[in-house]
Amino acid sequence: MPTFQRCPETVNDMARELLFEFETHQPIVQAGVTIDFVFAFADIDEQTQEPVGNALSKNGIKALGLCRKIPLKDRAMGRADVEISLDGQWWEEATHAERRALLDHELHHVAIKTDKRGLVRDDLGRPVIQLRKHDYEFGWFKCVAARHGRASIERQQASEMMLDAGQYFWPHIAPPTIVESPAAAHA
Ligand SMILES: [Zn+2]
């Protein structure tokens, strides 16, 4: 079983920087959404000292970060509105830029629920959170793309993504760094 540890204040500081840096985060900043940050560590094999299994996973696939809403009862017991879990071992080895990118990704999942009266609040008066879904999410098989070519979902999704946002994702097309200043903020 993975073990958990509250993240040090440096993670909160980096998140605060990102929240104020990018326009897309302003609705959650203004709503005063609170976030708990936690590291997850995979078990370590005593003999090889290598991690066993994944610290975090989603639908059985390794994840470096996860974002979830904290339920009302836990909010009442002192928890924040949202919990972001990070793979602690990955974090230790990642560069500053990689840490920022992962944290920005997890923060971008956080959105507030609004209706015609504005911000929706729960029984404790806290903002109701709606998790933002990824722009792209897919599961591809190489052999199916190879066997069925253009008729395959794999190839169709790849070409849709290429047309829609290839300049952000494809290594040979994307500029080395896209986001440098708040003026050029993208999610
Ligand atoms: Zn995500």
mmCIF file of C-alpha atoms and ligand atoms in Angstrom:
data_model
loop_
_atom_site.group_PDB
_atom_site.id
_atom_site.type_symbol
_atom_site.label_atom_id
_atom_site.label_comp_id
_atom_site.label_asym_id
_atom_site.label_seq_id
_atom_site.Cartn_x
_atom_site.Cartn_y
_atom_site.Cartn_z
ATOM 1 C CA MET A 1 0.000 0.000 0.000
ATOM 2 C CA PRO A 2 1.324 3.470 -0.843
ATOM 3 C CA THR A 3 2.128 5.781 2.038
ATOM 4 C CA PHE A 4 1.119 9.419 2.236
ATOM 5 C CA GLN A 5 2.713 12.530 3.594
ATOM 6 C CA ARG A 6 1.562 16.141 3.660
ATOM 7 C CA CYS A 7 3.566 18.157 1.111
ATOM 8 C CA PRO A 8 5.985 20.758 2.428
ATOM 9 C CA GLU A 9 5.058 24.443 2.241
ATOM 10 C CA THR A 10 7.252 24.830 -0.885
ATOM 11 C CA VAL A 11 4.572 22.961 -2.875
ATOM 12 C CA ASN A 12 1.865 25.327 -1.613
ATOM 13 C CA ASP A 13 4.095 28.252 -2.545
ATOM 14 C CA MET A 14 4.631 26.954 -6.075
ATOM 15 C CA ALA A 15 0.876 26.402 -6.455
ATOM 16 C CA ARG A 16 0.166 29.928 -5.240
ATOM 17 C CA GLU A 17 2.609 31.317 -7.813
ATOM 18 C CA LEU A 18 0.910 29.379 -10.624
ATOM 19 C CA LEU A 19 -2.567 30.364 -9.459
ATOM 20 C CA PHE A 20 -1.683 34.042 -9.600
ATOM 21 C CA GLU A 21 0.385 33.769 -12.760
ATOM 22 C CA PHE A 22 -2.246 32.387 -15.129
ATOM 23 C CA GLU A 23 -5.552 33.975 -15.982
ATOM 24 C CA THR A 24 -7.332 30.619 -16.328
ATOM 25 C CA HIS A 25 -6.972 30.062 -12.566
ATOM 26 C CA GLN A 26 -8.518 33.378 -11.529
ATOM 27 C CA PRO A 27 -12.064 32.037 -10.944
ATOM 28 C CA ILE A 28 -10.804 29.585 -8.308
ATOM 29 C CA VAL A 29 -8.556 32.228 -6.757
ATOM 30 C CA GLN A 30 -11.469 34.651 -6.481
ATOM 31 C CA ALA A 31 -13.770 31.983 -5.052
ATOM 32 C CA GLY A 32 -11.185 31.301 -2.336
ATOM 33 C CA VAL A 33 -10.929 27.590 -3.131
ATOM 34 C CA THR A 34 -8.622 25.822 -0.680
ATOM 35 C CA ILE A 35 -6.361 22.931 -1.666
ATOM 36 C CA ASP A 36 -4.588 20.213 0.319
ATOM 37 C CA PHE A 37 -1.402 18.811 -1.224
ATOM 38 C CA VAL A 38 -0.258 15.303 -0.407
ATOM 39 C CA PHE A 39 2.658 13.158 -1.564
ATOM 40 C CA ALA A 40 2.069 9.486 -2.264
ATOM 41 C CA PHE A 41 5.003 7.078 -2.114
ATOM 42 C CA ALA A 42 4.988 3.585 -3.579
ATOM 43 C CA ASP A 43 6.222 0.727 -1.404
ATOM 44 C CA ILE A 44 9.942 0.048 -1.680
ATOM 45 C CA ASP A 45 11.222 -3.499 -2.229
ATOM 46 C CA GLU A 46 13.564 -4.177 0.687
ATOM 47 C CA GLN A 47 16.025 -6.140 -1.419
ATOM 48 C CA THR A 48 16.258 -4.068 -4.586
ATOM 49 C CA GLN A 49 15.280 -0.707 -3.058
ATOM 50 C CA GLU A 50 13.086 -0.197 -6.141
ATOM 51 C CA PRO A 51 9.489 1.008 -5.886
ATOM 52 C CA VAL A 52 6.857 -1.732 -6.068
ATOM 53 C CA GLY A 53 3.652 -0.820 -7.905
ATOM 54 C CA ASN A 54 2.492 2.747 -8.390
ATOM 55 C CA ALA A 55 2.233 5.518 -5.843
ATOM 56 C CA LEU A 56 -0.841 6.787 -7.692
ATOM 57 C CA SER A 57 -2.946 5.257 -10.406
ATOM 58 C CA LYS A 58 -6.103 6.008 -12.287
ATOM 59 C CA ASN A 59 -8.083 3.182 -13.901
ATOM 60 C CA GLY A 60 -5.102 0.945 -13.314
ATOM 61 C CA ILE A 61 -2.643 3.250 -15.088
ATOM 62 C CA LYS A 62 0.224 4.989 -13.312
ATOM 63 C CA ALA A 63 -0.457 8.665 -12.628
ATOM 64 C CA LEU A 64 1.988 11.316 -11.429
ATOM 65 C CA GLY A 65 -0.741 13.499 -9.991
ATOM 66 C CA LEU A 66 -4.419 13.259 -9.137
ATOM 67 C CA CYS A 67 -6.995 15.840 -8.252
ATOM 68 C CA ARG A 68 -10.213 15.158 -6.339
ATOM 69 C CA LYS A 69 -13.012 17.041 -4.646
ATOM 70 C CA ILE A 70 -13.110 16.682 -0.870
ATOM 71 C CA PRO A 71 -16.549 15.570 0.352
ATOM 72 C CA LEU A 72 -18.662 17.744 2.650
ATOM 73 C CA LYS A 73 -18.069 15.656 5.778
ATOM 74 C CA ASP A 74 -14.292 15.887 5.402
ATOM 75 C CA ARG A 75 -14.539 19.607 4.680
ATOM 76 C CA ALA A 76 -16.510 19.923 7.926
ATOM 77 C CA MET A 77 -13.686 18.054 9.691
ATOM 78 C CA GLY A 78 -11.095 20.594 8.593
ATOM 79 C CA ARG A 79 -9.984 19.438 5.174
ATOM 80 C CA ALA A 80 -9.678 21.787 2.193
ATOM 81 C CA ASP A 81 -12.077 21.928 -0.779
ATOM 82 C CA VAL A 82 -9.787 19.967 -3.123
ATOM 83 C CA GLU A 83 -6.993 17.453 -2.711
ATOM 84 C CA ILE A 84 -4.073 17.213 -5.105
ATOM 85 C CA SER A 85 -1.922 14.109 -4.716
ATOM 86 C CA LEU A 86 1.537 13.975 -6.235
ATOM 87 C CA ASP A 87 3.924 11.081 -6.765
ATOM 88 C CA GLY A 88 6.492 11.934 -4.083
ATOM 89 C CA GLN A 89 9.341 10.025 -5.649
ATOM 90 C CA TRP A 90 8.754 11.551 -9.087
ATOM 91 C CA TRP A 91 8.665 14.978 -7.441
ATOM 92 C CA GLU A 92 12.041 14.469 -5.774
ATOM 93 C CA GLU A 93 13.637 13.687 -9.114
ATOM 94 C CA ALA A 94 11.780 16.184 -11.338
ATOM 95 C CA THR A 95 13.147 19.532 -12.459
ATOM 96 C CA HIS A 96 11.635 22.808 -11.313
ATOM 97 C CA ALA A 97 10.000 23.250 -14.747
ATOM 98 C CA GLU A 98 8.542 19.709 -14.683
ATOM 99 C CA ARG A 99 7.148 20.237 -11.186
ATOM 100 C CA ARG A 100 5.494 23.486 -12.290
ATOM 101 C CA ALA A 101 3.986 21.827 -15.362
ATOM 102 C CA LEU A 102 2.529 18.917 -13.370
ATOM 103 C CA LEU A 103 1.179 21.193 -10.669
ATOM 104 C CA ASP A 104 -0.353 23.515 -13.252
ATOM 105 C CA HIS A 105 -2.003 20.462 -14.869
ATOM 106 C CA GLU A 106 -3.546 19.349 -11.572
ATOM 107 C CA LEU A 107 -4.638 22.902 -10.715
ATOM 108 C CA HIS A 108 -6.300 23.189 -14.112
ATOM 109 C CA HIS A 109 -8.626 20.316 -13.146
ATOM 110 C CA VAL A 110 -10.108 22.555 -10.457
ATOM 111 C CA ALA A 111 -13.115 24.605 -11.516
ATOM 112 C CA ILE A 112 -15.961 26.124 -9.563
ATOM 113 C CA LYS A 113 -19.622 25.434 -10.125
ATOM 114 C CA THR A 114 -21.699 28.463 -11.032
ATOM 115 C CA ASP A 115 -25.353 28.982 -11.879
ATOM 116 C CA LYS A 116 -27.340 32.100 -12.822
ATOM 117 C CA ARG A 117 -26.892 33.498 -9.304
ATOM 118 C CA GLY A 118 -23.136 33.004 -9.529
ATOM 119 C CA LEU A 119 -20.932 30.794 -7.391
ATOM 120 C CA VAL A 120 -22.673 27.705 -5.967
ATOM 121 C CA ARG A 121 -21.835 27.018 -2.314
ATOM 122 C CA ASP A 122 -22.309 23.919 -0.175
ATOM 123 C CA ASP A 123 -23.987 23.731 3.256
ATOM 124 C CA LEU A 124 -20.779 24.976 4.863
ATOM 125 C CA GLY A 125 -20.697 28.011 2.567
ATOM 126 C CA ARG A 126 -17.703 26.609 0.674
ATOM 127 C CA PRO A 127 -17.441 26.724 -3.127
ATOM 128 C CA VAL A 128 -18.788 23.665 -4.941
ATOM 129 C CA ILE A 129 -16.075 22.225 -7.155
ATOM 130 C CA GLN A 130 -16.468 20.802 -10.618
ATOM 131 C CA LEU A 131 -13.483 18.937 -11.916
ATOM 132 C CA ARG A 132 -12.440 19.987 -15.401
ATOM 133 C CA LYS A 133 -11.948 17.123 -17.837
ATOM 134 C CA HIS A 134 -8.897 16.821 -20.071
ATOM 135 C CA ASP A 135 -9.051 18.356 -23.541
ATOM 136 C CA TYR A 136 -7.809 15.030 -24.880
ATOM 137 C CA GLU A 137 -8.163 11.632 -23.372
ATOM 138 C CA PHE A 138 -7.639 8.427 -25.266
ATOM 139 C CA GLY A 139 -6.497 4.838 -25.266
ATOM 140 C CA TRP A 140 -4.627 3.720 -28.351
ATOM 141 C CA PHE A 141 -3.342 0.402 -29.675
ATOM 142 C CA LYS A 142 -0.413 0.636 -32.081
ATOM 143 C CA CYS A 143 -1.343 -2.623 -33.792
ATOM 144 C CA VAL A 144 -4.940 -1.501 -34.422
ATOM 145 C CA ALA A 145 -3.713 1.759 -36.002
ATOM 146 C CA ALA A 146 -1.329 -0.325 -38.120
ATOM 147 C CA ARG A 147 -3.998 -2.837 -39.145
ATOM 148 C CA HIS A 148 -6.889 -0.458 -39.843
ATOM 149 C CA GLY A 149 -5.177 2.823 -40.775
ATOM 150 C CA ARG A 150 -7.561 5.692 -41.378
ATOM 151 C CA ALA A 151 -10.581 3.656 -40.310
ATOM 152 C CA SER A 152 -9.173 3.292 -36.801
ATOM 153 C CA ILE A 153 -10.185 5.560 -33.915
ATOM 154 C CA GLU A 154 -6.468 5.768 -33.130
ATOM 155 C CA ARG A 155 -5.609 7.405 -36.448
ATOM 156 C CA GLN A 156 -8.741 9.579 -36.467
ATOM 157 C CA GLN A 157 -8.082 10.962 -33.000
ATOM 158 C CA ALA A 158 -4.421 11.557 -33.807
ATOM 159 C CA SER A 159 -5.287 13.504 -36.918
ATOM 160 C CA GLU A 160 -7.980 15.514 -35.087
ATOM 161 C CA MET A 161 -5.475 16.394 -32.388
ATOM 162 C CA MET A 162 -2.808 17.232 -34.931
ATOM 163 C CA LEU A 163 -5.126 19.641 -36.758
ATOM 164 C CA ASP A 164 -6.574 21.154 -33.620
ATOM 165 C CA ALA A 165 -3.470 21.550 -31.477
ATOM 166 C CA GLY A 166 -0.487 19.858 -33.098
ATOM 167 C CA GLN A 167 1.574 22.982 -32.480
ATOM 168 C CA TYR A 168 1.300 22.392 -28.712
ATOM 169 C CA PHE A 169 1.914 18.668 -28.553
ATOM 170 C CA TRP A 170 4.087 17.358 -31.381
ATOM 171 C CA PRO A 171 7.747 17.623 -30.428
ATOM 172 C CA HIS A 172 8.946 18.565 -33.900
ATOM 173 C CA ILE A 173 6.274 21.196 -34.422
ATOM 174 C CA ALA A 174 5.885 22.646 -30.919
ATOM 175 C CA PRO A 175 8.264 25.436 -29.981
ATOM 176 C CA PRO A 176 10.611 24.415 -27.113
ATOM 177 C CA THR A 177 8.743 26.554 -24.578
ATOM 178 C CA ILE A 178 5.241 27.800 -25.160
ATOM 179 C CA VAL A 179 4.316 29.505 -21.916
ATOM 180 C CA GLU A 180 6.820 32.057 -20.696
ATOM 181 C CA SER A 181 4.751 35.018 -19.617
ATOM 182 C CA PRO A 182 1.334 35.447 -18.067
ATOM 183 C CA ALA A 183 0.251 37.238 -21.256
ATOM 184 C CA ALA A 184 0.706 34.005 -23.161
ATOM 185 C CA ALA A 185 -1.161 31.915 -20.597
ATOM 186 C CA HIS A 186 -2.485 28.634 -21.895
ATOM 187 C CA ALA A 187 -3.821 25.740 -19.907
HETATM 188 ZN ZN ZN B 1 -5.190 15.322 -15.469
#
